[in-house]
mmCIF file of C-alpha atoms in Angstrom:
data_model
loop_
_atom_site.group_PDB
_atom_site.id
_atom_site.type_symbol
_atom_site.label_atom_id
_atom_site.label_comp_id
_atom_site.label_asym_id
_atom_site.label_seq_id
_atom_site.Cartn_x
_atom_site.Cartn_y
_atom_site.Cartn_z
ATOM 1 C CA ILE A 215 -1.428 -0.892 -9.267
ATOM 2 C CA THR A 216 -1.340 1.615 -12.075
ATOM 3 C CA THR A 217 -4.008 1.646 -15.144
ATOM 4 C CA ASP A 218 -5.463 3.916 -17.845
ATOM 5 C CA ASN A 219 -8.948 2.159 -17.451
ATOM 6 C CA GLN A 220 -11.115 4.215 -15.485
ATOM 7 C CA ARG A 221 -13.637 1.383 -14.896
ATOM 8 C CA TRP A 222 -10.878 -0.962 -13.830
ATOM 9 C CA ALA A 223 -9.626 1.956 -11.401
ATOM 10 C CA ASP A 224 -12.687 2.522 -9.771
ATOM 11 C CA ARG A 225 -13.313 -1.418 -9.119
ATOM 12 C CA MET A 226 -9.516 -1.607 -7.722
ATOM 13 C CA LYS A 227 -10.493 1.169 -5.224
ATOM 14 C CA ILE A 228 -13.745 -0.364 -3.839
ATOM 15 C CA MET A 229 -11.930 -4.014 -3.554
ATOM 16 C CA ARG A 230 -8.632 -2.324 -2.051
ATOM 17 C CA LEU A 231 -10.609 -1.496 1.377
ATOM 18 C CA HIS A 232 -13.337 -3.713 2.386
ATOM 19 C CA GLY A 233 -15.637 -3.301 -0.779
ATOM 20 C CA MET A 234 -16.626 -0.110 0.823
ATOM 21 C CA SER A 235 -18.069 2.408 -1.679
ATOM 22 C CA ARG A 236 -15.925 5.443 -2.890
ATOM 23 C CA ASP A 237 -17.454 7.392 -0.376
ATOM 24 C CA ALA A 238 -15.467 5.779 2.134
ATOM 25 C CA TRP A 239 -12.172 7.607 0.975
ATOM 26 C CA LYS A 240 -13.606 10.846 1.591
ATOM 27 C CA ARG A 241 -15.457 10.119 5.047
ATOM 28 C CA TYR A 242 -12.903 11.730 7.308
ATOM 29 C CA SER A 243 -12.615 14.943 4.701
ATOM 30 C CA GLY A 244 -14.644 18.203 4.884
ATOM 31 C CA LYS A 245 -15.958 16.850 1.584
ATOM 32 C CA GLY A 246 -17.104 13.164 3.084
ATOM 33 C CA HIS A 247 -19.896 11.825 5.207
ATOM 34 C CA TRP A 248 -19.589 9.144 7.670
ATOM 35 C CA TYR A 249 -22.128 6.696 6.067
ATOM 36 C CA TYR A 250 -20.855 4.309 3.531
ATOM 37 C CA GLU A 251 -21.868 1.004 2.239
ATOM 38 C CA VAL A 252 -19.752 -1.976 1.392
ATOM 39 C CA VAL A 253 -21.069 -2.965 -2.301
ATOM 40 C CA ASP A 254 -18.838 -6.313 -2.564
ATOM 41 C CA ALA A 255 -16.655 -8.837 -0.525
ATOM 42 C CA GLY A 256 -13.469 -6.709 -0.815
ATOM 43 C CA PHE A 257 -9.954 -6.871 0.888
ATOM 44 C CA LYS A 258 -8.013 -4.772 3.076
ATOM 45 C CA TYR A 259 -5.283 -3.671 0.624
ATOM 46 C CA ASN A 260 -4.324 -0.182 1.886
ATOM 47 C CA ILE A 261 -0.674 -0.021 3.120
ATOM 48 C CA THR A 262 0.165 1.486 6.380
ATOM 49 C CA ASP A 263 1.548 5.017 6.839
ATOM 50 C CA ILE A 264 4.885 3.594 7.854
ATOM 51 C CA ASN A 265 5.160 1.322 4.605
ATOM 52 C CA SER A 266 3.973 4.265 2.705
ATOM 53 C CA ALA A 267 6.863 6.238 3.802
ATOM 54 C CA LEU A 268 9.537 3.170 3.372
ATOM 55 C CA GLY A 269 8.066 2.981 -0.334
ATOM 56 C CA LEU A 270 8.403 6.940 -0.810
ATOM 57 C CA ALA A 271 11.963 6.741 0.350
ATOM 58 C CA GLN A 272 12.784 3.701 -1.990
ATOM 59 C CA LEU A 273 11.357 5.551 -4.767
ATOM 60 C CA GLU A 274 14.041 8.304 -4.516
ATOM 61 C CA LYS A 275 16.591 5.245 -4.845
ATOM 62 C CA LEU A 276 14.850 3.785 -7.961
ATOM 63 C CA GLU A 277 17.063 5.032 -10.775
ATOM 64 C CA PHE A 278 20.577 4.131 -8.790
ATOM 65 C CA MET A 279 19.172 0.714 -7.783
ATOM 66 C CA TRP A 280 17.946 -0.017 -11.162
ATOM 67 C CA ARG A 281 21.284 1.235 -12.997
ATOM 68 C CA LYS A 282 22.994 -1.196 -10.707
ATOM 69 C CA ARG A 283 20.949 -4.074 -11.480
ATOM 70 C CA LYS A 284 21.260 -3.231 -15.199
ATOM 71 C CA ALA A 285 24.913 -3.571 -14.868
ATOM 72 C CA ILE A 286 25.112 -6.593 -13.030
ATOM 73 C CA ALA A 287 22.787 -8.320 -16.170
ATOM 74 C CA GLU A 288 24.819 -6.727 -18.657
ATOM 75 C CA ALA A 289 28.182 -8.394 -16.801
ATOM 76 C CA TYR A 290 26.019 -11.661 -16.414
ATOM 77 C CA ASN A 291 25.006 -11.384 -20.126
ATOM 78 C CA LYS A 292 28.181 -10.626 -21.690
ATOM 79 C CA ALA A 293 29.856 -13.706 -19.460
ATOM 80 C CA PHE A 294 27.412 -16.209 -20.440
ATOM 81 C CA GLN A 295 26.322 -15.656 -23.897
ATOM 82 C CA VAL A 296 29.389 -17.436 -24.951
ATOM 83 C CA LEU A 297 28.262 -20.869 -23.239
ATOM 84 C CA PRO A 298 26.157 -22.670 -25.253
ATOM 85 C CA GLU A 299 24.873 -24.661 -22.215
ATOM 86 C CA ILE A 300 23.318 -21.385 -20.891
ATOM 87 C CA ILE A 301 20.388 -19.330 -22.402
ATOM 88 C CA VAL A 302 20.510 -15.771 -20.957
ATOM 89 C CA PRO A 303 17.533 -13.573 -20.729
ATOM 90 C CA GLU A 304 16.493 -11.897 -24.212
ATOM 91 C CA ILE A 305 15.227 -8.216 -23.531
ATOM 92 C CA LYS A 306 13.427 -6.884 -26.921
ATOM 93 C CA PRO A 307 15.012 -3.610 -28.261
ATOM 94 C CA ASP A 308 11.574 -1.685 -27.580
ATOM 95 C CA ARG A 309 11.261 -2.923 -23.746
ATOM 96 C CA THR A 310 13.183 -2.329 -20.634
ATOM 97 C CA THR A 311 13.037 -4.580 -17.449
ATOM 98 C CA SER A 312 13.574 -3.963 -13.947
ATOM 99 C CA TRP A 313 16.001 -6.922 -13.575
ATOM 100 C CA HIS A 314 14.411 -7.682 -10.222
ATOM 101 C CA LEU A 315 15.507 -11.283 -11.324
ATOM 102 C CA TYR A 316 18.161 -12.317 -13.509
ATOM 103 C CA VAL A 317 17.136 -15.764 -14.685
ATOM 104 C CA ILE A 318 19.065 -18.248 -16.714
ATOM 105 C CA LYS A 319 17.791 -21.160 -18.631
ATOM 106 C CA LEU A 320 20.018 -24.267 -18.694
ATOM 107 C CA ASP A 321 20.350 -26.276 -21.882
ATOM 108 C CA THR A 322 20.140 -29.624 -20.196
ATOM 109 C CA ASP A 323 20.761 -31.370 -23.445
ATOM 110 C CA LYS A 324 24.188 -30.215 -23.188
ATOM 111 C CA LEU A 325 24.798 -30.958 -19.498
ATOM 112 C CA LYS A 326 25.451 -34.177 -17.674
ATOM 113 C CA ILE A 327 23.755 -32.638 -14.482
ATOM 114 C CA ASP A 328 19.909 -31.221 -14.318
ATOM 115 C CA ARG A 329 18.972 -27.541 -12.998
ATOM 116 C CA ASN A 330 18.304 -29.324 -9.306
ATOM 117 C CA GLU A 331 21.978 -30.385 -9.278
ATOM 118 C CA PHE A 332 23.163 -27.318 -11.118
ATOM 119 C CA ILE A 333 21.874 -25.511 -7.984
ATOM 120 C CA GLU A 334 23.387 -27.814 -5.525
ATOM 121 C CA GLN A 335 26.746 -27.051 -7.190
ATOM 122 C CA LEU A 336 26.397 -23.369 -6.665
ATOM 123 C CA ALA A 337 24.990 -23.781 -3.103
ATOM 124 C CA LYS A 338 28.400 -25.891 -2.492
ATOM 125 C CA LYS A 339 30.159 -22.668 -3.298
ATOM 126 C CA GLY A 340 28.149 -20.456 -1.189
ATOM 127 C CA ILE A 341 26.021 -19.096 -3.994
ATOM 128 C CA GLY A 342 22.269 -18.920 -3.383
ATOM 129 C CA THR A 343 19.985 -19.507 -6.284
ATOM 130 C CA SER A 344 16.163 -20.094 -6.671
ATOM 131 C CA VAL A 345 13.324 -21.192 -9.066
ATOM 132 C CA HIS A 346 11.222 -18.129 -9.855
ATOM 133 C CA PHE A 347 8.374 -19.335 -9.810
ATOM 134 C CA ILE A 348 7.225 -22.996 -9.577
ATOM 135 C CA PRO A 349 4.171 -23.245 -11.939
ATOM 136 C CA LEU A 350 0.919 -22.787 -10.027
ATOM 137 C CA TYR A 351 -0.328 -26.351 -11.726
ATOM 138 C CA ARG A 352 2.596 -28.183 -9.625
ATOM 139 C CA GLN A 353 0.981 -26.738 -6.520
ATOM 140 C CA PRO A 354 -1.231 -29.018 -4.306
ATOM 141 C CA PHE A 355 -4.053 -26.910 -3.963
ATOM 142 C CA TYR A 356 -4.250 -26.386 -7.633
ATOM 143 C CA LYS A 357 -3.498 -30.070 -8.555
ATOM 144 C CA LYS A 358 -6.337 -30.699 -6.147
ATOM 145 C CA ARG A 359 -8.946 -27.860 -7.166
ATOM 146 C CA PHE A 360 -8.337 -28.324 -11.016
ATOM 147 C CA ASN A 361 -6.712 -31.784 -11.470
ATOM 148 C CA TYR A 362 -3.929 -30.434 -13.265
ATOM 149 C CA LYS A 363 -1.125 -32.362 -14.442
ATOM 150 C CA ALA A 364 2.649 -31.402 -15.366
ATOM 151 C CA GLY A 365 1.837 -32.902 -18.945
ATOM 152 C CA ASP A 366 -1.177 -30.233 -19.171
ATOM 153 C CA PHE A 367 1.481 -27.536 -19.643
ATOM 154 C CA PRO A 368 4.606 -28.588 -21.889
ATOM 155 C CA ALA A 369 6.006 -25.161 -22.576
ATOM 156 C CA SER A 370 5.846 -24.302 -18.923
ATOM 157 C CA GLU A 371 7.020 -27.753 -17.658
ATOM 158 C CA TRP A 372 9.966 -27.550 -20.188
ATOM 159 C CA ALA A 373 11.038 -23.936 -18.914
ATOM 160 C CA TYR A 374 10.494 -24.892 -15.489
ATOM 161 C CA LYS A 375 13.255 -27.703 -15.664
ATOM 162 C CA ARG A 376 15.596 -25.214 -16.827
ATOM 163 C CA ILE A 377 15.384 -22.142 -15.132
ATOM 164 C CA LEU A 378 17.002 -20.697 -12.095
ATOM 165 C CA SER A 379 17.445 -17.093 -10.618
ATOM 166 C CA LEU A 380 21.096 -15.806 -9.937
ATOM 167 C CA PRO A 381 22.032 -13.347 -7.284
ATOM 168 C CA ILE A 382 21.204 -9.897 -8.642
ATOM 169 C CA PHE A 383 20.913 -7.008 -5.919
ATOM 170 C CA PRO A 384 22.328 -3.441 -5.977
ATOM 171 C CA GLY A 385 24.985 -3.970 -3.302
ATOM 172 C CA MET A 386 26.544 -6.727 -5.262
ATOM 173 C CA THR A 387 30.175 -5.851 -5.484
ATOM 174 C CA LYS A 388 32.466 -6.633 -8.666
ATOM 175 C CA LYS A 389 33.910 -9.125 -6.826
ATOM 176 C CA GLN A 390 31.006 -10.800 -6.074
ATOM 177 C CA ILE A 391 29.649 -10.766 -9.362
ATOM 178 C CA GLU A 392 32.820 -12.118 -10.595
ATOM 179 C CA TYR A 393 32.848 -15.069 -8.367
ATOM 180 C CA VAL A 394 29.281 -15.944 -9.376
ATOM 181 C CA VAL A 395 30.259 -15.933 -12.963
ATOM 182 C CA ASP A 396 33.459 -17.968 -12.454
ATOM 183 C CA CYS A 397 31.442 -20.366 -10.128
ATOM 184 C CA VAL A 398 28.681 -20.906 -13.176
ATOM 185 C CA LYS A 399 31.642 -21.342 -15.911
ATOM 186 C CA GLU A 400 33.378 -23.916 -13.807
ATOM 187 C CA ILE A 401 30.215 -25.730 -13.104
ATOM 188 C CA VAL A 402 29.399 -25.545 -16.925
ATOM 189 C CA ARG A 403 32.908 -26.624 -17.890
ATOM 190 C CA LYS A 404 32.970 -29.533 -14.985
ATOM 191 C CA TYR A 405 29.605 -30.942 -16.209
ATOM 192 C CA ARG A 406 29.582 -30.323 -20.263
ATOM 193 C CA LYS A 407 28.256 -33.672 -22.055
ATOM 194 C CA ASN A 408 31.350 -33.396 -24.452
ATOM 195 C CA ASN A 409 33.891 -33.628 -21.644
#
């Protein structure tokens, strides 16, 4: 986590390690002391040395992986923006995205099938997709705890019923990208309402 808010940063430092006072971080150094206090009910959010080493190694590849993902997203955008049944992600000109996910929305008013059937059709062609993310109000815990219903959040419900994430990862080959594009186009053509 990064922040320019010092109050938040101080709170996060306490909460990430059992709610211990900041002195706990220095207790093993020459500047610290063995004594610490638990000032809040915190968590164990510090990562292991091995995970830290893996993270540092991945950071060295960050630019490369981002460029690969961006190229895949651009290929998808170019291929799908001509299909009225597919709504591609829109990134505002003053923004940058990691392209961690590539999420399309289906214009289900223009298709004979819904999002779930679209996913099944892709699965039959060997393309794994997902829905990121299922709204919290649909999850049993939140339904029970807060008595949420799908009708309480119409905009979220509209999006949830139409979104799906297509494969996007730095190791995708040109052939794999073209296969995903071809299959999406084929399914759209097959299930267009004007057919």
